[in-house]
mmCIF file of C-alpha atoms in Angstrom:
data_model
loop_
_atom_site.group_PDB
_atom_site.id
_atom_site.type_symbol
_atom_site.label_atom_id
_atom_site.label_comp_id
_atom_site.label_asym_id
_atom_site.label_seq_id
_atom_site.Cartn_x
_atom_site.Cartn_y
_atom_site.Cartn_z
ATOM 1 C CA UNK A 243 -96.752 -4.025 -76.650
ATOM 2 C CA UNK A 244 -96.787 -0.156 -76.971
ATOM 3 C CA UNK A 245 -93.003 -0.005 -76.420
ATOM 4 C CA UNK A 246 -89.914 -1.704 -75.258
ATOM 5 C CA UNK A 247 -90.126 -2.709 -71.732
ATOM 6 C CA UNK A 248 -87.330 -3.852 -69.361
ATOM 7 C CA UNK A 249 -87.155 -5.401 -65.921
ATOM 8 C CA UNK A 250 -86.207 -4.893 -63.288
ATOM 9 C CA UNK A 251 -85.897 -1.007 -63.506
ATOM 10 C CA UNK A 252 -83.412 -1.031 -60.702
ATOM 11 C CA UNK A 253 -81.167 -3.899 -59.469
ATOM 12 C CA UNK A 254 -78.699 -3.735 -56.522
ATOM 13 C CA UNK A 255 -76.537 -6.742 -56.043
ATOM 14 C CA UNK A 256 -73.466 -7.767 -54.182
ATOM 15 C CA UNK A 257 -70.134 -8.397 -55.888
ATOM 16 C CA UNK A 258 -69.880 -11.942 -57.096
ATOM 17 C CA UNK A 259 -73.687 -12.653 -57.479
ATOM 18 C CA UNK A 260 -75.226 -13.322 -60.810
ATOM 19 C CA UNK A 261 -77.944 -11.090 -62.229
ATOM 20 C CA UNK A 262 -80.473 -11.474 -65.141
ATOM 21 C CA UNK A 263 -81.945 -8.434 -66.959
ATOM 22 C CA UNK A 264 -84.962 -8.870 -69.159
ATOM 23 C CA UNK A 265 -86.052 -7.144 -72.336
ATOM 24 C CA UNK A 266 -89.467 -7.387 -74.119
ATOM 25 C CA UNK A 267 -89.130 -5.619 -77.470
ATOM 26 C CA UNK A 268 -92.003 -4.181 -79.549
ATOM 27 C CA UNK A 269 -94.109 -6.974 -80.943
ATOM 28 C CA UNK A 270 -93.076 -7.969 -84.448
ATOM 29 C CA UNK A 271 -89.562 -6.440 -84.243
ATOM 30 C CA UNK A 272 -87.040 -8.973 -85.299
ATOM 31 C CA UNK A 273 -83.880 -7.057 -84.284
ATOM 32 C CA UNK A 274 -82.891 -6.548 -80.669
ATOM 33 C CA UNK A 275 -79.887 -4.787 -79.236
ATOM 34 C CA UNK A 276 -78.374 -4.505 -75.944
ATOM 35 C CA UNK A 277 -76.110 -1.391 -74.878
ATOM 36 C CA UNK A 278 -74.482 -0.386 -71.699
ATOM 37 C CA UNK A 279 -74.374 3.200 -70.441
ATOM 38 C CA UNK A 280 -72.120 4.183 -67.591
ATOM 39 C CA UNK A 281 -72.756 7.272 -65.693
ATOM 40 C CA UNK A 282 -72.597 10.346 -68.009
ATOM 41 C CA UNK A 283 -71.182 8.443 -70.802
ATOM 42 C CA UNK A 284 -72.367 7.220 -74.230
ATOM 43 C CA UNK A 285 -73.904 4.050 -75.484
ATOM 44 C CA UNK A 286 -71.693 0.942 -75.613
ATOM 45 C CA UNK A 287 -72.902 -1.774 -77.911
ATOM 46 C CA UNK A 288 -72.955 -5.230 -76.375
ATOM 47 C CA UNK A 289 -74.932 -7.596 -78.593
ATOM 48 C CA UNK A 290 -77.319 -7.761 -81.579
ATOM 49 C CA UNK A 291 -79.975 -10.293 -82.088
ATOM 50 C CA UNK A 292 -81.889 -11.143 -85.281
ATOM 51 C CA UNK A 293 -84.512 -13.367 -84.318
ATOM 52 C CA UNK A 294 -83.258 -15.774 -81.830
ATOM 53 C CA UNK A 295 -79.738 -15.751 -83.139
ATOM 54 C CA UNK A 296 -76.872 -13.409 -82.164
ATOM 55 C CA UNK A 297 -74.698 -12.807 -85.222
ATOM 56 C CA UNK A 298 -72.797 -10.096 -83.346
ATOM 57 C CA UNK A 299 -71.626 -10.545 -79.715
ATOM 58 C CA UNK A 300 -68.606 -8.468 -80.295
ATOM 59 C CA UNK A 301 -69.425 -5.905 -77.592
ATOM 60 C CA UNK A 302 -69.781 -8.358 -74.651
ATOM 61 C CA UNK A 303 -67.037 -7.142 -72.237
ATOM 62 C CA UNK A 304 -66.082 -10.656 -70.950
ATOM 63 C CA UNK A 305 -67.144 -14.204 -70.724
ATOM 64 C CA UNK A 306 -69.174 -13.233 -67.615
ATOM 65 C CA UNK A 307 -71.694 -11.688 -69.919
ATOM 66 C CA UNK A 308 -74.136 -13.709 -72.064
ATOM 67 C CA UNK A 309 -77.476 -13.219 -73.574
ATOM 68 C CA UNK A 310 -80.206 -15.175 -75.179
ATOM 69 C CA UNK A 311 -83.525 -14.594 -76.931
ATOM 70 C CA UNK A 312 -86.302 -16.878 -77.192
ATOM 71 C CA UNK A 313 -89.351 -17.048 -79.443
ATOM 72 C CA UNK A 314 -87.953 -14.164 -81.446
ATOM 73 C CA UNK A 315 -89.154 -11.948 -78.650
ATOM 74 C CA UNK A 316 -88.001 -11.608 -75.022
ATOM 75 C CA UNK A 317 -84.271 -11.372 -74.419
ATOM 76 C CA UNK A 318 -82.255 -11.960 -71.310
ATOM 77 C CA UNK A 319 -78.778 -10.557 -70.413
ATOM 78 C CA UNK A 320 -77.044 -12.492 -67.796
ATOM 79 C CA UNK A 321 -74.063 -11.201 -65.901
ATOM 80 C CA UNK A 322 -72.310 -13.765 -63.815
ATOM 81 C CA UNK A 323 -70.002 -13.142 -60.854
ATOM 82 C CA UNK A 324 -70.871 -9.368 -61.006
ATOM 83 C CA UNK A 325 -68.059 -6.779 -60.389
ATOM 84 C CA UNK A 326 -68.342 -3.216 -59.315
ATOM 85 C CA UNK A 327 -67.258 -2.028 -62.800
ATOM 86 C CA UNK A 328 -70.518 -3.699 -64.152
ATOM 87 C CA UNK A 329 -72.479 -0.957 -62.531
ATOM 88 C CA UNK A 330 -74.272 0.873 -65.308
ATOM 89 C CA UNK A 331 -77.594 1.318 -67.048
ATOM 90 C CA UNK A 332 -78.342 -1.530 -69.401
ATOM 91 C CA UNK A 333 -80.472 -0.427 -72.250
ATOM 92 C CA UNK A 334 -82.297 -2.545 -74.626
ATOM 93 C CA UNK A 335 -83.559 -1.488 -78.107
ATOM 94 C CA UNK A 336 -85.451 -3.179 -80.851
ATOM 95 C CA UNK A 337 -86.105 -2.249 -84.623
ATOM 96 C CA UNK A 338 -88.389 -3.861 -87.189
ATOM 97 C CA UNK A 339 -85.810 -5.767 -89.261
ATOM 98 C CA UNK A 340 -82.429 -4.641 -88.195
ATOM 99 C CA UNK A 341 -81.173 -2.641 -91.006
ATOM 100 C CA UNK A 342 -79.096 0.450 -89.836
ATOM 101 C CA UNK A 343 -81.490 2.810 -91.682
ATOM 102 C CA UNK A 344 -84.142 1.928 -89.089
ATOM 103 C CA UNK A 345 -84.949 3.887 -85.965
ATOM 104 C CA UNK A 346 -84.086 2.079 -82.872
ATOM 105 C CA UNK A 347 -86.666 2.007 -80.006
ATOM 106 C CA UNK A 348 -85.224 2.087 -76.575
ATOM 107 C CA UNK A 349 -86.614 0.662 -73.285
ATOM 108 C CA UNK A 350 -86.302 2.494 -70.036
ATOM 109 C CA UNK A 351 -83.189 0.563 -69.043
ATOM 110 C CA UNK A 352 -82.169 -1.366 -65.954
ATOM 111 C CA UNK A 353 -79.970 0.492 -63.517
ATOM 112 C CA UNK A 354 -77.588 -1.981 -62.084
ATOM 113 C CA UNK A 355 -75.534 -1.232 -58.976
ATOM 114 C CA UNK A 356 -73.018 -3.810 -57.836
ATOM 115 C CA UNK A 357 -71.865 -3.121 -54.242
ATOM 116 C CA UNK B 56 -62.663 0.968 -86.657
ATOM 117 C CA UNK B 57 -65.248 3.527 -87.502
ATOM 118 C CA UNK B 58 -65.681 6.353 -84.979
ATOM 119 C CA UNK B 59 -68.308 8.931 -84.445
ATOM 120 C CA UNK B 60 -67.267 12.021 -82.431
ATOM 121 C CA UNK B 61 -69.358 14.750 -81.011
ATOM 122 C CA UNK B 62 -68.471 18.138 -79.680
ATOM 123 C CA UNK B 63 -68.726 19.784 -77.370
ATOM 124 C CA UNK B 64 -69.065 17.181 -74.543
ATOM 125 C CA UNK B 65 -71.056 19.607 -72.379
ATOM 126 C CA UNK B 66 -72.838 22.924 -72.984
ATOM 127 C CA UNK B 67 -74.457 25.159 -70.442
ATOM 128 C CA UNK B 68 -76.526 27.927 -71.737
ATOM 129 C CA UNK B 69 -78.859 30.544 -70.505
ATOM 130 C CA UNK B 70 -82.405 29.933 -71.527
ATOM 131 C CA UNK B 71 -83.055 31.811 -74.685
ATOM 132 C CA UNK B 72 -79.579 31.323 -76.135
ATOM 133 C CA UNK B 73 -78.822 29.091 -79.044
ATOM 134 C CA UNK B 74 -77.168 25.830 -78.951
ATOM 135 C CA UNK B 75 -75.250 23.669 -81.446
ATOM 136 C CA UNK B 76 -73.793 20.259 -81.335
ATOM 137 C CA UNK B 77 -71.525 18.821 -83.983
ATOM 138 C CA UNK B 78 -71.102 15.132 -85.094
ATOM 139 C CA UNK B 79 -68.184 14.002 -87.247
ATOM 140 C CA UNK B 80 -67.629 10.429 -88.626
ATOM 141 C CA UNK B 81 -64.346 8.961 -89.551
ATOM 142 C CA UNK B 82 -66.203 7.448 -92.702
ATOM 143 C CA UNK B 83 -68.831 8.457 -95.133
ATOM 144 C CA UNK B 84 -72.283 7.740 -93.741
ATOM 145 C CA UNK B 85 -75.283 6.546 -95.827
ATOM 146 C CA UNK B 86 -77.485 8.179 -93.168
ATOM 147 C CA UNK B 87 -77.339 9.838 -89.717
ATOM 148 C CA UNK B 88 -79.771 9.661 -86.862
ATOM 149 C CA UNK B 89 -80.212 12.014 -83.859
ATOM 150 C CA UNK B 90 -81.598 10.881 -80.527
ATOM 151 C CA UNK B 91 -82.365 12.752 -77.288
ATOM 152 C CA UNK B 92 -82.001 11.404 -73.846
ATOM 153 C CA UNK B 93 -83.532 13.336 -71.034
ATOM 154 C CA UNK B 94 -82.008 13.118 -67.587
ATOM 155 C CA UNK B 95 -82.786 9.702 -66.145
ATOM 156 C CA UNK B 96 -84.476 8.667 -69.286
ATOM 157 C CA UNK B 97 -83.691 6.648 -72.374
ATOM 158 C CA UNK B 98 -82.655 7.707 -75.969
ATOM 159 C CA UNK B 99 -85.557 8.729 -78.066
ATOM 160 C CA UNK B 100 -85.442 9.169 -81.841
ATOM 161 C CA UNK B 101 -85.592 12.736 -83.240
ATOM 162 C CA UNK B 102 -84.794 12.596 -86.862
ATOM 163 C CA UNK B 103 -82.928 10.926 -89.678
ATOM 164 C CA UNK B 104 -80.940 12.540 -92.443
ATOM 165 C CA UNK B 105 -80.222 10.650 -95.646
ATOM 166 C CA UNK B 106 -79.233 13.074 -98.504
ATOM 167 C CA UNK B 107 -76.054 15.031 -98.860
ATOM 168 C CA UNK B 108 -76.586 18.627 -97.730
ATOM 169 C CA UNK B 109 -79.961 17.862 -96.329
ATOM 170 C CA UNK B 110 -81.453 20.176 -93.793
ATOM 171 C CA UNK B 111 -84.429 19.338 -91.727
ATOM 172 C CA UNK B 112 -86.364 21.454 -89.136
ATOM 173 C CA UNK B 113 -88.463 20.490 -86.179
ATOM 174 C CA UNK B 114 -89.810 23.615 -84.583
ATOM 175 C CA UNK B 115 -86.711 25.244 -82.951
ATOM 176 C CA UNK B 116 -84.440 22.297 -83.934
ATOM 177 C CA UNK B 117 -82.487 22.482 -87.280
ATOM 178 C CA UNK B 118 -80.558 19.340 -88.355
ATOM 179 C CA UNK B 119 -77.994 19.431 -91.114
ATOM 180 C CA UNK B 120 -76.216 16.743 -92.933
ATOM 181 C CA UNK B 121 -72.737 17.607 -94.436
ATOM 182 C CA UNK B 122 -72.169 17.696 -98.184
ATOM 183 C CA UNK B 123 -69.576 14.948 -97.825
ATOM 184 C CA UNK B 124 -71.950 12.997 -95.527
ATOM 185 C CA UNK B 125 -69.273 12.754 -92.926
ATOM 186 C CA UNK B 126 -70.675 15.408 -90.525
ATOM 187 C CA UNK B 127 -73.877 16.542 -89.111
ATOM 188 C CA UNK B 128 -75.003 19.260 -86.716
ATOM 189 C CA UNK B 129 -78.093 19.943 -84.550
ATOM 190 C CA UNK B 130 -78.900 23.693 -83.911
ATOM 191 C CA UNK B 131 -81.507 24.676 -81.277
ATOM 192 C CA UNK B 132 -82.772 28.191 -81.441
ATOM 193 C CA UNK B 133 -83.737 30.017 -78.274
ATOM 194 C CA UNK B 134 -83.359 27.176 -75.840
ATOM 195 C CA UNK B 135 -85.937 26.248 -73.282
ATOM 196 C CA UNK B 136 -85.586 24.227 -70.055
ATOM 197 C CA UNK B 137 -87.417 21.460 -71.831
ATOM 198 C CA UNK B 138 -84.408 21.083 -74.121
ATOM 199 C CA UNK B 139 -82.285 19.807 -71.283
ATOM 200 C CA UNK B 140 -80.723 16.444 -72.035
ATOM 201 C CA UNK B 141 -77.996 14.653 -73.952
ATOM 202 C CA UNK B 142 -78.252 14.570 -77.720
ATOM 203 C CA UNK B 143 -76.570 11.688 -79.565
ATOM 204 C CA UNK B 144 -75.912 11.296 -83.186
ATOM 205 C CA UNK B 145 -75.699 7.795 -84.643
ATOM 206 C CA UNK B 146 -74.576 6.399 -88.014
ATOM 207 C CA UNK B 147 -74.443 2.996 -89.547
ATOM 208 C CA UNK B 148 -71.377 1.063 -88.573
ATOM 209 C CA UNK B 149 -69.312 -1.222 -90.845
ATOM 210 C CA UNK B 150 -72.247 -3.794 -90.724
ATOM 211 C CA UNK B 151 -75.648 -3.591 -92.068
ATOM 212 C CA UNK B 152 -77.362 -3.567 -88.763
ATOM 213 C CA UNK B 153 -75.298 -1.710 -86.311
ATOM 214 C CA UNK B 154 -75.610 1.892 -85.302
ATOM 215 C CA UNK B 155 -72.464 3.620 -83.932
ATOM 216 C CA UNK B 156 -73.527 6.277 -81.438
ATOM 217 C CA UNK B 157 -71.581 9.380 -80.808
ATOM 218 C CA UNK B 158 -70.360 10.122 -77.334
ATOM 219 C CA UNK B 159 -73.172 12.612 -76.929
ATOM 220 C CA UNK B 160 -73.467 16.378 -76.039
ATOM 221 C CA UNK B 161 -75.162 17.094 -72.689
ATOM 222 C CA UNK B 162 -76.995 20.450 -72.759
ATOM 223 C CA UNK B 163 -77.880 22.304 -69.446
ATOM 224 C CA UNK B 164 -80.264 25.307 -69.712
ATOM 225 C CA UNK B 165 -80.249 27.916 -66.880
ATOM 226 C CA UNK B 166 -83.748 29.349 -66.382
#
């Protein structure tokens, strides 16, 4: 596609529910990143994918958070038993091969609100 | 672990005034990138600096990479309301794939 897309753009859920956030990276990009951005804050790294594997999951805040990537393309970030502190914007980015010299292309984000 | 710090956290200027944000790393960086995030938007790549002492310009924006490759700055001359947003610097982490983003500087411009 022309850019990174994410869905849904907004999600309101009740505490305790599970949510799935989707990222569709730029076609051909092997590297995919998930970040979390709380209101007015910086970017918190969550997880990195190279192809379908996730060599770095070090940023996932708890075992309620998981992510997968299939076909070297679409990725899904799942948050189980959501808590109010999970409310944030979840950003996905992709880059061609994943080396840190490369530009990361960000999607528009999913704004998650947990009531 | 490696840290990338940015100052100031906020800057509120009158349109036409200059603006500078500073980025400091705890370790030497092989390169540094700058991103801009408009209010309600997502980070968008602005530029990458690679060489020690490098200076690059984009219209009213001037980017510098320090001689020791541990700090960088972004200077905007004669700010305009279109410059409003948060500016992030980012440098490679202790792995080959991870970018460490600074905390960002939020720029507000009074018309």
